[in-house]
Amino acid sequence: MTDTAPGLPSDMRLKDRFVRLIAATGPISVAQFVAESNARYYDSRDPLGSAGDFITAPEISQMFGELIGLWLADMWDRAGRPGPIHYVELGPGRGTLARDALGAARRFGLSPEIHFVEGSTALRAVQQSHFPKAHWHDDLASLPETGPLLIVANEFLDALPIRQLVMTASGWRERMVGIEGDRLVPIAGTQPMDAAVPAELASAHEGAILETSPAAAAVTREIARRLATQGGAALVIDYGRAEPAYGSSLQALRAHTKVNPFECPGEADLTAHVDFSVLRPVVEAEGARWLGTVEQGAFLISLGLGPRMEALCRAAPDKAQAVRAAAHRLAAPEAMGSLFKVMGLAAPGWPTGAGFPAGG
Ligand code: SAH
C-alpha cells in the first residue's frame, strides 16, 4: 500500500495523515480511505480473539474448520483425487481454520501443498509458526499455475475496499471523505456518477447510498478463472446479502464494539457487507461453476455440525456446554447462521459440493 502523502512521517497517526492530505489536495474516495486504513490496521497487529477487536468463526470453534476440511476432502475425492493439489487460503488470520481443516482432510488422505495469500506482516509471522513450510503470496497472481486449487476465504472479502455512491439533489455522486475542522466526515463528491448506477437502482431518495466492491469482484473473478483453467473448488464465506440493497454497511470494530468508521482509521477493523448477488455472473463469465450461496447455519448443519458437536461433547463432557454454545453461535439464525453466507465454486467437471443445491 502506498503512503497517502509522501513526505509525511510514516509513524504519524493515519487520521492526522488523512487530514493533512485532504487539506492539501481535497477529499479522498471511501475506497482509498478503506484500503489505506485496513492496510495500516492489519499490518501492525493480530486483531483476532477476545483480547483483540473481533472474533471469527474458526476462532469460535474447531468444528468450523473441520467441516470445511471435510467438504474439501470430499470434493477432491469425488473428483478422482487429482494431484498435485494445493490448499489456498485468502486472509488466513491466525491459521486456525487451516489447522482444523487440514487436520480433518489429512484423515481422508488429502495432504495438499499450502499457500497463504496474506497482506499482514504480523499475521504472516503467526501463520509461519504453525505452517513453516507454507508459501506466502501478496495476491492471487503468484499462485501455482498447474494443479487444482482448493480455495478457502473466510472474512476476507469484507475487508477489501468498497466504493460508495450517494444520491444528492443533483444526482448520484461518489461518496468521499472530507474534513470538518480536524474531523474526517463523509461528503458527496462533485463528479456526476449517474452513469455508474444500474437503471433499476437509479431512482432513489436523497441520501440513499449504493455500495460496490470492485476488489471483491476482482478476487472472485481470479478464483473462478483459476478453477476453470486448473480445476478445483472454492468456499467463500462472509457476512453479507444475497440481494442488492441501498445503505452503507461500512462498519468499524474496536475491542468488540462498533465505532464510527471515520473516527480512527488504521486503529479499528473496517468491513462492509459482501453483495453476493453480483458475484454469481462474475463466476459464470469465467467458465467456473457457481454452486450456490447458502446460509452458514444451514451449510454447517448439512455437513454434520450436530453429530460433530455430540462427538466432542462425549469426548470431553466438562466442555460440553461450551461446545454447544459455540455450535449455536455458528449456526443459529439469530447469531451468525443467517447473516453469514457460504458461496461455493467449482471447476467444470468437478462435483456439486455437499451442502449446495444440486445443479447450482
Ligand atoms: N480468515 C481469518 C481472518 C479474517 S481477518 C479468520 O476467519 O479468522 C481478514 C484477513 O485478511 C487477515 O488475515 C488480513 O490480514 C487479511 N487481509 C485483509 N485485507 C487483505 C488484502 N488486501 N490482501 C491480503 N490479505 C488481506
PDB file of C-alpha atoms in Angstrom, residues 121-320:
ATOM      1  CA  THR A 121       3.407  -8.924   8.291  1.00  0.00           C
ATOM      2  CA  ALA A 122       2.186  -9.530  11.847  1.00  0.00           C
ATOM      3  CA  LEU A 123      -0.254 -12.286  10.816  1.00  0.00           C
ATOM      4  CA  ARG A 124       2.253 -13.923   8.446  1.00  0.00           C
ATOM      5  CA  ALA A 125       4.515 -14.422  11.463  1.00  0.00           C
ATOM      6  CA  VAL A 126       1.700 -16.147  13.393  1.00  0.00           C
ATOM      7  CA  GLN A 127       0.880 -18.347  10.375  1.00  0.00           C
ATOM      8  CA  GLN A 128       4.537 -19.262   9.907  1.00  0.00           C
ATOM      9  CA  SER A 129       4.791 -20.555  13.477  1.00  0.00           C
ATOM     10  CA  HIS A 130       2.122 -23.166  12.639  1.00  0.00           C
ATOM     11  CA  PHE A 131       2.993 -23.788   8.975  1.00  0.00           C
ATOM     12  CA  PRO A 132       6.737 -23.329   8.497  1.00  0.00           C
ATOM     13  CA  LYS A 133       6.594 -24.934   5.031  1.00  0.00           C
ATOM     14  CA  ALA A 134       3.712 -22.889   3.617  1.00  0.00           C
ATOM     15  CA  HIS A 135       4.141 -20.499   0.688  1.00  0.00           C
ATOM     16  CA  TRP A 136       3.061 -16.870   1.104  1.00  0.00           C
ATOM     17  CA  HIS A 137       1.636 -14.612  -1.599  1.00  0.00           C
ATOM     18  CA  ASP A 138       0.744 -10.908  -1.707  1.00  0.00           C
ATOM     19  CA  ASP A 139      -2.192 -11.643  -4.008  1.00  0.00           C
ATOM     20  CA  LEU A 140      -3.566 -14.453  -6.175  1.00  0.00           C
ATOM     21  CA  ALA A 141      -1.366 -13.662  -9.173  1.00  0.00           C
ATOM     22  CA  SER A 142       1.636 -15.679  -7.935  1.00  0.00           C
ATOM     23  CA  LEU A 143      -0.291 -18.860  -7.026  1.00  0.00           C
ATOM     24  CA  PRO A 144       0.884 -22.029  -8.825  1.00  0.00           C
ATOM     25  CA  GLU A 145      -0.350 -22.299 -12.412  1.00  0.00           C
ATOM     26  CA  THR A 146      -0.667 -26.073 -12.511  1.00  0.00           C
ATOM     27  CA  GLY A 147      -2.660 -28.495 -10.402  1.00  0.00           C
ATOM     28  CA  PRO A 148      -6.145 -27.992  -8.953  1.00  0.00           C
ATOM     29  CA  LEU A 149      -6.669 -25.417  -6.201  1.00  0.00           C
ATOM     30  CA  LEU A 150      -8.812 -25.932  -3.092  1.00  0.00           C
ATOM     31  CA  ILE A 151      -9.506 -22.334  -2.076  1.00  0.00           C
ATOM     32  CA  VAL A 152     -10.961 -21.052   1.184  1.00  0.00           C
ATOM     33  CA  ALA A 153     -11.655 -17.430   2.164  1.00  0.00           C
ATOM     34  CA  ASN A 154     -13.355 -16.655   5.466  1.00  0.00           C
ATOM     35  CA  GLU A 155     -13.995 -12.995   6.257  1.00  0.00           C
ATOM     36  CA  PHE A 156     -11.565 -11.898   3.554  1.00  0.00           C
ATOM     37  CA  LEU A 157     -13.818 -10.121   1.038  1.00  0.00           C
ATOM     38  CA  ASP A 158     -15.401  -7.966   3.753  1.00  0.00           C
ATOM     39  CA  ALA A 159     -12.028  -6.361   4.477  1.00  0.00           C
ATOM     40  CA  LEU A 160     -11.475  -5.243   0.873  1.00  0.00           C
ATOM     41  CA  PRO A 161     -12.176  -1.633  -0.166  1.00  0.00           C
ATOM     42  CA  ILE A 162     -15.672  -0.633  -1.222  1.00  0.00           C
ATOM     43  CA  ARG A 163     -16.845   2.255  -3.354  1.00  0.00           C
ATOM     44  CA  GLN A 164     -19.918   4.144  -2.262  1.00  0.00           C
ATOM     45  CA  LEU A 165     -22.251   6.313  -4.310  1.00  0.00           C
ATOM     46  CA  VAL A 166     -24.668   8.748  -2.676  1.00  0.00           C
ATOM     47  CA  MET A 167     -27.827  10.300  -4.120  1.00  0.00           C
ATOM     48  CA  THR A 168     -27.837  14.105  -3.937  1.00  0.00           C
ATOM     49  CA  ALA A 169     -30.283  16.794  -5.110  1.00  0.00           C
ATOM     50  CA  SER A 170     -28.307  16.854  -8.355  1.00  0.00           C
ATOM     51  CA  GLY A 171     -27.970  13.086  -8.896  1.00  0.00           C
ATOM     52  CA  TRP A 172     -25.571  10.300  -7.931  1.00  0.00           C
ATOM     53  CA  ARG A 173     -22.121  11.248  -6.668  1.00  0.00           C
ATOM     54  CA  GLU A 174     -19.178   9.242  -5.360  1.00  0.00           C
ATOM     55  CA  ARG A 175     -19.154   9.250  -1.549  1.00  0.00           C
ATOM     56  CA  MET A 176     -15.900  10.815  -0.419  1.00  0.00           C
ATOM     57  CA  VAL A 177     -14.109  11.515   2.839  1.00  0.00           C
ATOM     58  CA  GLY A 178     -13.566  15.205   3.570  1.00  0.00           C
ATOM     59  CA  ILE A 179     -12.691  17.231   6.666  1.00  0.00           C
ATOM     60  CA  GLU A 180     -14.635  19.414   9.047  1.00  0.00           C
ATOM     61  CA  GLY A 181     -12.087  21.103  11.302  1.00  0.00           C
ATOM     62  CA  ASP A 182      -9.865  18.182  12.280  1.00  0.00           C
ATOM     63  CA  ARG A 183     -12.627  15.568  11.845  1.00  0.00           C
ATOM     64  CA  LEU A 184     -12.969  13.195   8.901  1.00  0.00           C
ATOM     65  CA  VAL A 185     -16.527  13.202   7.536  1.00  0.00           C
ATOM     66  CA  PRO A 186     -18.318  11.552   4.613  1.00  0.00           C
ATOM     67  CA  ILE A 187     -19.333  14.037   1.901  1.00  0.00           C
ATOM     68  CA  ALA A 188     -20.654  13.875  -1.648  1.00  0.00           C
ATOM     69  CA  GLY A 189     -18.102  14.299  -4.419  1.00  0.00           C
ATOM     70  CA  THR A 190     -18.535  16.790  -7.245  1.00  0.00           C
ATOM     71  CA  GLN A 191     -18.361  14.479 -10.301  1.00  0.00           C
ATOM     72  CA  PRO A 192     -21.724  13.205 -11.613  1.00  0.00           C
ATOM     73  CA  MET A 193     -21.802   9.387 -11.259  1.00  0.00           C
ATOM     74  CA  ASP A 194     -25.277   8.641 -12.652  1.00  0.00           C
ATOM     75  CA  ALA A 195     -23.832   6.585 -15.486  1.00  0.00           C
ATOM     76  CA  ALA A 196     -22.306   4.146 -12.949  1.00  0.00           C
ATOM     77  CA  VAL A 197     -25.676   3.188 -11.427  1.00  0.00           C
ATOM     78  CA  PRO A 198     -27.745   0.330 -12.932  1.00  0.00           C
ATOM     79  CA  ALA A 199     -31.110   1.527 -14.271  1.00  0.00           C
ATOM     80  CA  GLU A 200     -33.162  -0.499 -11.760  1.00  0.00           C
ATOM     81  CA  LEU A 201     -31.404   1.177  -8.812  1.00  0.00           C
ATOM     82  CA  ALA A 202     -31.079   4.672 -10.301  1.00  0.00           C
ATOM     83  CA  SER A 203     -34.131   6.394  -8.782  1.00  0.00           C
ATOM     84  CA  ALA A 204     -33.690   6.753  -5.055  1.00  0.00           C
ATOM     85  CA  HIS A 205     -34.384   9.344  -2.376  1.00  0.00           C
ATOM     86  CA  GLU A 206     -31.781  11.933  -1.497  1.00  0.00           C
ATOM     87  CA  GLY A 207     -29.178  10.479   0.855  1.00  0.00           C
ATOM     88  CA  ALA A 208     -29.561   6.902  -0.443  1.00  0.00           C
ATOM     89  CA  ILE A 209     -26.233   5.061  -0.655  1.00  0.00           C
ATOM     90  CA  LEU A 210     -25.120   2.300  -3.009  1.00  0.00           C
ATOM     91  CA  GLU A 211     -22.043   0.191  -2.371  1.00  0.00           C
ATOM     92  CA  THR A 212     -19.933  -1.804  -4.763  1.00  0.00           C
ATOM     93  CA  SER A 213     -16.719  -3.697  -4.236  1.00  0.00           C
ATOM     94  CA  PRO A 214     -14.655  -3.839  -7.414  1.00  0.00           C
ATOM     95  CA  ALA A 215     -11.908  -5.505  -5.335  1.00  0.00           C
ATOM     96  CA  ALA A 216     -14.215  -8.327  -4.151  1.00  0.00           C
ATOM     97  CA  ALA A 217     -15.367  -8.854  -7.742  1.00  0.00           C
ATOM     98  CA  ALA A 218     -11.764  -8.921  -8.983  1.00  0.00           C
ATOM     99  CA  VAL A 219     -10.745 -11.553  -6.395  1.00  0.00           C
ATOM    100  CA  THR A 220     -13.809 -13.645  -7.253  1.00  0.00           C
ATOM    101  CA  ARG A 221     -13.045 -13.345 -10.972  1.00  0.00           C
ATOM    102  CA  GLU A 222      -9.479 -14.581 -10.420  1.00  0.00           C
ATOM    103  CA  ILE A 223     -10.659 -17.507  -8.238  1.00  0.00           C
ATOM    104  CA  ALA A 224     -13.149 -18.502 -10.945  1.00  0.00           C
ATOM    105  CA  ARG A 225     -10.595 -18.143 -13.745  1.00  0.00           C
ATOM    106  CA  ARG A 226      -8.108 -20.329 -11.853  1.00  0.00           C
ATOM    107  CA  LEU A 227     -10.719 -23.007 -11.168  1.00  0.00           C
ATOM    108  CA  ALA A 228     -11.846 -23.022 -14.784  1.00  0.00           C
ATOM    109  CA  THR A 229      -8.287 -23.461 -16.070  1.00  0.00           C
ATOM    110  CA  GLN A 230      -6.654 -25.557 -13.312  1.00  0.00           C
ATOM    111  CA  GLY A 231      -9.521 -27.435 -11.672  1.00  0.00           C
ATOM    112  CA  GLY A 232     -10.514 -27.318  -8.037  1.00  0.00           C
ATOM    113  CA  ALA A 233     -13.187 -25.820  -5.805  1.00  0.00           C
ATOM    114  CA  ALA A 234     -13.652 -22.852  -3.500  1.00  0.00           C
ATOM    115  CA  LEU A 235     -15.635 -21.786  -0.454  1.00  0.00           C
ATOM    116  CA  VAL A 236     -16.022 -18.048   0.072  1.00  0.00           C
ATOM    117  CA  ILE A 237     -17.601 -17.284   3.427  1.00  0.00           C
ATOM    118  CA  ASP A 238     -18.596 -13.867   4.651  1.00  0.00           C
ATOM    119  CA  TYR A 239     -21.343 -11.797   6.084  1.00  0.00           C
ATOM    120  CA  GLY A 240     -23.435 -10.101   3.536  1.00  0.00           C
ATOM    121  CA  ARG A 241     -26.563 -10.083   1.497  1.00  0.00           C
ATOM    122  CA  ALA A 242     -27.843 -12.243  -1.307  1.00  0.00           C
ATOM    123  CA  GLU A 243     -29.835  -9.329  -2.877  1.00  0.00           C
ATOM    124  CA  PRO A 244     -28.757  -5.790  -3.834  1.00  0.00           C
ATOM    125  CA  ALA A 245     -29.817  -3.128  -1.276  1.00  0.00           C
ATOM    126  CA  TYR A 246     -29.378   0.568  -0.508  1.00  0.00           C
ATOM    127  CA  GLY A 247     -27.455   1.777   2.526  1.00  0.00           C
ATOM    128  CA  SER A 248     -23.928   1.981   3.883  1.00  0.00           C
ATOM    129  CA  SER A 249     -22.754  -1.210   5.557  1.00  0.00           C
ATOM    130  CA  LEU A 250     -19.333   0.215   6.326  1.00  0.00           C
ATOM    131  CA  GLN A 251     -18.586  -0.520   9.949  1.00  0.00           C
ATOM    132  CA  ALA A 252     -15.642  -0.339  12.302  1.00  0.00           C
ATOM    133  CA  LEU A 253     -14.994  -2.687  15.201  1.00  0.00           C
ATOM    134  CA  ARG A 254     -12.623  -1.907  18.015  1.00  0.00           C
ATOM    135  CA  ALA A 255     -12.396  -4.082  21.110  1.00  0.00           C
ATOM    136  CA  HIS A 256     -15.613  -5.859  20.017  1.00  0.00           C
ATOM    137  CA  THR A 257     -17.533  -2.545  19.949  1.00  0.00           C
ATOM    138  CA  LYS A 258     -18.848  -0.670  16.916  1.00  0.00           C
ATOM    139  CA  VAL A 259     -17.189   2.723  16.488  1.00  0.00           C
ATOM    140  CA  ASN A 260     -17.602   5.490  13.912  1.00  0.00           C
ATOM    141  CA  PRO A 261     -15.717   4.219  10.826  1.00  0.00           C
ATOM    142  CA  PHE A 262     -14.346   7.699  10.075  1.00  0.00           C
ATOM    143  CA  GLU A 263     -13.037   8.320  13.573  1.00  0.00           C
ATOM    144  CA  CYS A 264      -9.932   6.212  13.983  1.00  0.00           C
ATOM    145  CA  PRO A 265      -8.656   4.914  10.621  1.00  0.00           C
ATOM    146  CA  GLY A 266      -5.951   2.283  10.949  1.00  0.00           C
ATOM    147  CA  GLU A 267      -6.940   1.560  14.554  1.00  0.00           C
ATOM    148  CA  ALA A 268     -10.223  -0.317  14.009  1.00  0.00           C
ATOM    149  CA  ASP A 269     -11.215  -3.102  11.619  1.00  0.00           C
ATOM    150  CA  LEU A 270     -13.194  -1.657   8.697  1.00  0.00           C
ATOM    151  CA  THR A 271     -15.571  -4.043   6.953  1.00  0.00           C
ATOM    152  CA  ALA A 272     -18.560  -3.941   4.633  1.00  0.00           C
ATOM    153  CA  HIS A 273     -21.214  -6.499   3.786  1.00  0.00           C
ATOM    154  CA  VAL A 274     -20.413  -8.595   0.757  1.00  0.00           C
ATOM    155  CA  ASP A 275     -23.005  -8.343  -2.025  1.00  0.00           C
ATOM    156  CA  PHE A 276     -23.078 -11.992  -3.121  1.00  0.00           C
ATOM    157  CA  SER A 277     -25.786 -11.268  -5.706  1.00  0.00           C
ATOM    158  CA  VAL A 278     -23.289  -9.550  -8.012  1.00  0.00           C
ATOM    159  CA  LEU A 279     -20.685 -12.345  -7.757  1.00  0.00           C
ATOM    160  CA  ARG A 280     -22.599 -15.164  -9.491  1.00  0.00           C
ATOM    161  CA  PRO A 281     -22.357 -13.640 -13.008  1.00  0.00           C
ATOM    162  CA  VAL A 282     -18.669 -12.889 -12.365  1.00  0.00           C
ATOM    163  CA  VAL A 283     -18.052 -16.591 -11.607  1.00  0.00           C
ATOM    164  CA  GLU A 284     -20.032 -17.854 -14.577  1.00  0.00           C
ATOM    165  CA  ALA A 285     -18.424 -15.417 -17.025  1.00  0.00           C
ATOM    166  CA  GLU A 286     -15.054 -17.039 -16.258  1.00  0.00           C
ATOM    167  CA  GLY A 287     -16.368 -20.521 -17.009  1.00  0.00           C
ATOM    168  CA  ALA A 288     -16.422 -21.813 -13.426  1.00  0.00           C
ATOM    169  CA  ARG A 289     -19.469 -23.410 -11.764  1.00  0.00           C
ATOM    170  CA  TRP A 290     -21.400 -21.356  -9.224  1.00  0.00           C
ATOM    171  CA  LEU A 291     -22.702 -23.950  -6.772  1.00  0.00           C
ATOM    172  CA  GLY A 292     -24.894 -21.518  -4.865  1.00  0.00           C
ATOM    173  CA  THR A 293     -24.835 -19.103  -1.952  1.00  0.00           C
ATOM    174  CA  VAL A 294     -26.298 -20.691   1.182  1.00  0.00           C
ATOM    175  CA  GLU A 295     -26.620 -19.571   4.776  1.00  0.00           C
ATOM    176  CA  GLN A 296     -23.745 -20.604   7.028  1.00  0.00           C
ATOM    177  CA  GLY A 297     -26.043 -22.273   9.569  1.00  0.00           C
ATOM    178  CA  ALA A 298     -27.760 -24.500   7.012  1.00  0.00           C
ATOM    179  CA  PHE A 299     -24.413 -25.290   5.377  1.00  0.00           C
ATOM    180  CA  LEU A 300     -22.702 -26.390   8.605  1.00  0.00           C
ATOM    181  CA  ILE A 301     -25.722 -28.419   9.710  1.00  0.00           C
ATOM    182  CA  SER A 302     -25.894 -30.230   6.370  1.00  0.00           C
ATOM    183  CA  LEU A 303     -22.191 -31.108   6.681  1.00  0.00           C
ATOM    184  CA  GLY A 304     -22.760 -32.706  10.093  1.00  0.00           C
ATOM    185  CA  LEU A 305     -22.363 -29.974  12.707  1.00  0.00           C
ATOM    186  CA  GLY A 306     -24.797 -31.791  15.024  1.00  0.00           C
ATOM    187  CA  PRO A 307     -23.020 -35.183  15.110  1.00  0.00           C
ATOM    188  CA  ARG A 308     -19.595 -33.496  15.350  1.00  0.00           C
ATOM    189  CA  MET A 309     -20.836 -31.435  18.295  1.00  0.00           C
ATOM    190  CA  GLU A 310     -22.177 -34.553  20.023  1.00  0.00           C
ATOM    191  CA  ALA A 311     -18.891 -36.406  19.491  1.00  0.00           C
ATOM    192  CA  LEU A 312     -16.905 -33.536  21.015  1.00  0.00           C
ATOM    193  CA  CYS A 313     -19.315 -33.385  23.971  1.00  0.00           C
ATOM    194  CA  ARG A 314     -18.930 -37.122  24.596  1.00  0.00           C
ATOM    195  CA  ALA A 315     -15.131 -36.896  24.362  1.00  0.00           C
ATOM    196  CA  ALA A 316     -14.925 -34.025  26.864  1.00  0.00           C
ATOM    197  CA  PRO A 317     -18.109 -33.829  28.984  1.00  0.00           C
ATOM    198  CA  ASP A 318     -16.675 -30.966  31.063  1.00  0.00           C
ATOM    199  CA  LYS A 319     -16.524 -28.834  27.878  1.00  0.00           C
ATOM    200  CA  ALA A 320     -19.944 -29.869  26.560  1.00  0.00           C
TER     201      ALA A 320
END
